[in-house]
PDB file of C-alpha atoms in Angstrom:
ATOM      1  CA  MET R 256      81.900 114.782  98.181  1.00 94.00           C
ATOM      2  CA  ILE R 257      84.079 115.047  95.461  1.00 97.00           C
ATOM      3  CA  ILE R 258      82.932 115.288  91.675  1.00 98.00           C
ATOM      4  CA  ILE R 259      84.046 116.741  88.266  1.00 98.00           C
ATOM      5  CA  ALA R 260      81.585 119.594  88.108  1.00 98.00           C
ATOM      6  CA  LYS R 261      79.253 120.044  84.858  1.00 98.00           C
ATOM      7  CA  ASN R 262      78.271 123.015  83.217  1.00 98.00           C
ATOM      8  CA  GLU R 263      75.245 123.130  85.826  1.00 97.00           C
ATOM      9  CA  ASN R 264      78.122 123.920  87.244  1.00 98.00           C
ATOM     10  CA  ILE R 265      79.326 126.795  85.849  1.00 98.00           C
ATOM     11  CA  SER R 266      77.109 130.103  87.080  1.00 97.00           C
ATOM     12  CA  GLU R 267      78.439 128.596  90.519  1.00 97.00           C
ATOM     13  CA  LEU R 268      82.056 128.109  89.476  1.00 97.00           C
ATOM     14  CA  SER R 269      81.910 131.532  88.362  1.00 96.00           C
ATOM     15  CA  LYS R 270      80.790 132.702  91.350  1.00 95.00           C
ATOM     16  CA  LEU R 271      83.356 131.745  93.422  1.00 96.00           C
ATOM     17  CA  ARG R 272      86.481 132.863  91.381  1.00 94.00           C
ATOM     18  CA  VAL R 273      84.825 136.153  91.696  1.00 93.00           C
ATOM     19  CA  LEU R 274      85.393 135.684  95.339  1.00 93.00           C
ATOM     20  CA  GLN R 275      88.915 134.397  94.900  1.00 93.00           C
ATOM     21  CA  GLN R 276      90.048 137.130  93.267  1.00 90.00           C
ATOM     22  CA  GLN R 277      88.643 139.542  95.417  1.00 90.00           C
ATOM     23  CA  GLU R 278      90.876 137.571  98.208  1.00 89.00           C
ATOM     24  CA  ASP R 279      93.802 137.109  95.749  1.00 86.00           C
ATOM     25  CA  TYR R 280      94.193 140.851  94.185  1.00 84.00           C
ATOM     26  CA  GLY R 281      93.073 142.922  97.182  1.00 83.00           C
ATOM     27  CA  GLU R 282      92.711 146.618  97.191  1.00 82.00           C
ATOM     28  CA  ARG R 283      94.110 145.257  93.329  1.00 83.00           C
ATOM     29  CA  TYR R 284      90.656 144.008  92.204  1.00 79.00           C
ATOM     30  CA  PRO R 285      89.047 145.548  88.923  1.00 77.00           C
ATOM     31  CA  GLU R 286      85.765 147.524  90.719  1.00 75.00           C
ATOM     32  CA  ASN R 287      83.482 145.708  88.236  1.00 75.00           C
ATOM     33  CA  ASP R 288      82.594 142.005  90.058  1.00 78.00           C
ATOM     34  CA  ASP R 289      80.222 141.603  86.526  1.00 88.00           C
ATOM     35  CA  GLU R 290      83.205 141.671  84.263  1.00 89.00           C
ATOM     36  CA  VAL R 291      85.643 139.315  85.584  1.00 88.00           C
ATOM     37  CA  TYR R 292      82.178 137.170  86.613  1.00 93.00           C
ATOM     38  CA  SER R 293      81.054 137.038  82.961  1.00 95.00           C
ATOM     39  CA  ALA R 294      84.376 136.618  81.628  1.00 94.00           C
ATOM     40  CA  THR R 295      85.184 133.159  83.723  1.00 96.00           C
ATOM     41  CA  LYS R 296      81.566 132.141  82.859  1.00 97.00           C
ATOM     42  CA  LYS R 297      82.403 132.278  78.775  1.00 98.00           C
ATOM     43  CA  TYR R 298      85.467 130.636  78.765  1.00 98.00           C
ATOM     44  CA  LEU R 299      84.140 128.158  80.876  1.00 98.00           C
ATOM     45  CA  GLU R 300      81.076 127.516  78.593  1.00 98.00           C
ATOM     46  CA  GLU R 301      83.602 127.327  75.350  1.00 98.00           C
ATOM     47  CA  HIS R 302      86.085 124.958  77.753  1.00 98.00           C
ATOM     48  CA  LEU R 303      85.342 123.101  80.449  1.00 98.00           C
ATOM     49  CA  ASN R 304      85.491 119.074  79.977  1.00 98.00           C
ATOM     50  CA  LYS R 305      87.532 120.032  77.168  1.00 97.00           C
ATOM     51  CA  ASP R 306      90.879 121.385  77.712  1.00 97.00           C
ATOM     52  CA  ILE R 307      89.867 122.456  82.118  1.00 98.00           C
ATOM     53  CA  TYR R 308      88.455 120.692  84.410  1.00 98.00           C
ATOM     54  CA  PHE R 309      87.199 121.353  87.715  1.00 98.00           C
ATOM     55  CA  LEU R 310      87.132 118.947  90.347  1.00 98.00           C
ATOM     56  CA  VAL R 311      85.029 120.650  93.346  1.00 98.00           C
ATOM     57  CA  GLU R 312      84.203 119.827  96.885  1.00 98.00           C
ATOM     58  CA  VAL R 313      80.152 119.598  97.635  1.00 98.00           C
ATOM     59  CA  ILE R 314      78.952 119.879 100.679  1.00 97.00           C
ATOM     60  CA  ASN R 315      74.830 120.635 101.736  1.00 96.00           C
ATOM     61  CA  ASP R 316      74.390 120.604  97.360  1.00 95.00           C
ATOM     62  CA  LYS R 317      76.941 123.679  97.717  1.00 97.00           C
ATOM     63  CA  ILE R 318      80.456 124.040  96.127  1.00 98.00           C
ATOM     64  CA  VAL R 319      82.778 124.890  98.898  1.00 98.00           C
ATOM     65  CA  GLY R 320      86.277 124.468  96.787  1.00 98.00           C
ATOM     66  CA  THR R 321      87.771 124.127  93.587  1.00 98.00           C
ATOM     67  CA  LEU R 322      90.614 122.759  91.690  1.00 98.00           C
ATOM     68  CA  GLY R 323      91.231 123.301  88.744  1.00 98.00           C
ATOM     69  CA  LEU R 324      93.389 122.025  86.250  1.00 98.00           C
ATOM     70  CA  GLN R 325      94.102 123.023  82.418  1.00 98.00           C
ATOM     71  CA  ILE R 326      95.004 119.989  80.328  1.00 97.00           C
ATOM     72  CA  ILE R 327      98.450 120.975  77.739  1.00 95.00           C
ATOM     73  CA  LYS R 328      99.254 118.511  75.363  1.00 93.00           C
ATOM     74  CA  TYR R 329     102.187 119.275  73.882  1.00 90.00           C
ATOM     75  CA  MET R 330     103.480 116.938  71.294  1.00 88.00           C
ATOM     76  CA  PRO R 331     104.627 112.870  72.399  1.00 82.00           C
ATOM     77  CA  THR R 332     107.995 112.467  73.238  1.00 78.00           C
ATOM     78  CA  CYS R 333     109.219 108.392  72.480  1.00 73.00           C
ATOM     79  CA  LEU R 334     107.049 106.622  75.152  1.00 66.00           C
ATOM     80  CA  LYS R 335     105.408 110.015  76.734  1.00 79.00           C
ATOM     81  CA  SER R 336     101.688 111.012  76.003  1.00 84.00           C
ATOM     82  CA  GLY R 337     103.074 114.559  76.226  1.00 87.00           C
ATOM     83  CA  ILE R 338      99.715 115.488  78.525  1.00 92.00           C
ATOM     84  CA  GLU R 339     100.626 117.912  80.907  1.00 93.00           C
ATOM     85  CA  GLY R 340      98.474 119.454  83.887  1.00 96.00           C
ATOM     86  CA  TYR R 341      98.457 122.331  85.182  1.00 96.00           C
ATOM     87  CA  ILE R 342      96.508 123.005  88.535  1.00 97.00           C
ATOM     88  CA  CYS R 343      95.091 126.970  89.211  1.00 96.00           C
ATOM     89  CA  ASN R 344      92.148 128.433  91.384  1.00 95.00           C
ATOM     90  CA  VAL R 345      92.383 126.096  94.161  1.00 97.00           C
ATOM     91  CA  TYR R 346      89.775 127.538  95.978  1.00 96.00           C
ATOM     92  CA  THR R 347      87.850 126.657  99.216  1.00 97.00           C
ATOM     93  CA  LEU R 348      85.149 129.069 100.912  1.00 97.00           C
ATOM     94  CA  LYS R 349      86.404 131.080 104.481  1.00 95.00           C
ATOM     95  CA  GLU R 350      83.726 129.010 106.369  1.00 97.00           C
ATOM     96  CA  TYR R 351      85.287 125.246 105.407  1.00 97.00           C
ATOM     97  CA  ARG R 352      88.718 125.704 105.443  1.00 95.00           C
ATOM     98  CA  ARG R 353      91.487 123.839 107.402  1.00 94.00           C
ATOM     99  CA  LYS R 354      89.304 120.757 107.379  1.00 96.00           C
ATOM    100  CA  GLY R 355      90.736 119.166 104.389  1.00 96.00           C
ATOM    101  CA  ILE R 356      88.958 119.475 101.620  1.00 97.00           C
ATOM    102  CA  CYS R 357      92.560 121.066  99.182  1.00 96.00           C
ATOM    103  CA  THR R 358      94.465 118.043 100.706  1.00 97.00           C
ATOM    104  CA  ASN R 359      91.315 115.847  99.515  1.00 97.00           C
ATOM    105  CA  LEU R 360      91.338 118.290  95.994  1.00 98.00           C
ATOM    106  CA  VAL R 361      94.864 117.374  95.498  1.00 97.00           C
ATOM    107  CA  LYS R 362      94.069 113.324  95.633  1.00 97.00           C
ATOM    108  CA  GLU R 363      91.227 113.890  93.326  1.00 98.00           C
ATOM    109  CA  CYS R 364      93.423 115.601  91.131  1.00 97.00           C
ATOM    110  CA  ILE R 365      96.734 113.163  91.287  1.00 97.00           C
ATOM    111  CA  LYS R 366      94.439 109.837  90.097  1.00 97.00           C
ATOM    112  CA  PHE R 367      92.493 112.070  87.565  1.00 97.00           C
ATOM    113  CA  ALA R 368      96.023 112.752  85.884  1.00 96.00           C
ATOM    114  CA  GLU R 369      96.721 108.969  86.166  1.00 94.00           C
ATOM    115  CA  GLU R 370      94.128 107.667  84.189  1.00 95.00           C
ATOM    116  CA  ASN R 371      93.785 110.372  82.226  1.00 95.00           C
ATOM    117  CA  ASN R 372      97.672 109.428  81.382  1.00 91.00           C
ATOM    118  CA  ILE R 373      98.493 113.024  82.157  1.00 94.00           C
ATOM    119  CA  ILE R 374     102.666 113.207  82.428  1.00 92.00           C
ATOM    120  CA  ASP R 375     103.472 116.005  84.716  1.00 92.00           C
ATOM    121  CA  LEU R 376     101.045 118.025  87.419  1.00 95.00           C
ATOM    122  CA  LYS R 377     102.616 121.054  87.599  1.00 95.00           C
ATOM    123  CA  LEU R 378     101.132 124.531  89.598  1.00 94.00           C
ATOM    124  CA  THR R 379     102.555 127.690  90.650  1.00 91.00           C
ATOM    125  CA  CYS R 380     101.628 128.722  94.319  1.00 90.00           C
ATOM    126  CA  ASP R 381     103.414 131.295  96.876  1.00 86.00           C
ATOM    127  CA  ILE R 382     100.991 130.000  99.877  1.00 88.00           C
ATOM    128  CA  PRO R 383     103.236 128.664 102.701  1.00 90.00           C
ATOM    129  CA  GLU R 384     100.250 126.561 104.122  1.00 90.00           C
ATOM    130  CA  ALA R 385      99.192 125.530 100.188  1.00 91.00           C
ATOM    131  CA  ARG R 386     103.127 124.299  99.267  1.00 92.00           C
ATOM    132  CA  ARG R 387     103.106 122.324 102.315  1.00 94.00           C
ATOM    133  CA  ILE R 388      99.740 120.135 101.057  1.00 95.00           C
ATOM    134  CA  TYR R 389     101.807 120.322  97.306  1.00 95.00           C
ATOM    135  CA  GLU R 390     104.892 119.008  98.899  1.00 95.00           C
ATOM    136  CA  LYS R 391     103.404 116.190 101.092  1.00 96.00           C
ATOM    137  CA  HIS R 392     102.256 114.800  97.602  1.00 96.00           C
ATOM    138  CA  GLY R 393     105.335 115.091  95.917  1.00 95.00           C
ATOM    139  CA  PHE R 394     105.426 117.819  93.924  1.00 94.00           C
ATOM    140  CA  VAL R 395     109.016 119.609  93.655  1.00 93.00           C
ATOM    141  CA  LYS R 396     110.396 122.829  93.308  1.00 87.00           C
ATOM    142  CA  GLU R 397     111.223 122.443  89.796  1.00 85.00           C
ATOM    143  CA  GLU R 398     115.034 125.438  88.737  1.00 81.00           C
ATOM    144  CA  TYR R 399     115.083 125.536  85.124  1.00 80.00           C
ATOM    145  CA  LEU R 400     111.666 127.012  84.888  1.00 76.00           C
ATOM    146  CA  MET R 401     111.928 131.079  82.513  1.00 79.00           C
ATOM    147  CA  LYS R 402     109.582 133.427  82.541  1.00 79.00           C
ATOM    148  CA  LYS R 403     109.090 136.467  79.545  1.00 81.00           C
ATOM    149  CA  LYS R 404     106.203 138.654  80.087  1.00 81.00           C
ATOM    150  CA  ILE R 405     104.658 140.156  76.705  1.00 84.00           C
ATOM    151  CA  LEU R 406     101.383 141.514  78.325  1.00 82.00           C
ATOM    152  CA  GLU R 407     101.061 143.639  82.180  1.00 72.00           C
TER     153      GLU R 407
END
């Protein structure tokens, strides 16, 4: 069952974020999990369901998959709301992968965006299997994005 995470889910979301970061960064992951956990928990306490939403797959009262949707509000243009969404923190516990959870989270995210007048969904992805899921749902790579690193 997919739901929108609530405040009572913040601790579990924070633990999943630590697991995701450990997988993503491998040897480069900081030694102190508590710092990542605490920073994530504090962020979610301030922002959850205000400018970031988490769609979560729950099985047997346990969150097994997450998809974060950061809401970015730009000044509206002509007939558009100016609201964009940035998909982040898409993660599924290893033992639940390849069961369609990510696909279902993406579908629900698109539905949420349509219902909330979000004009664009964006994301970055360097995992070929995940990229195929996004492409299957209409995401396309843009060629005009520019970026400047400020902090390393």
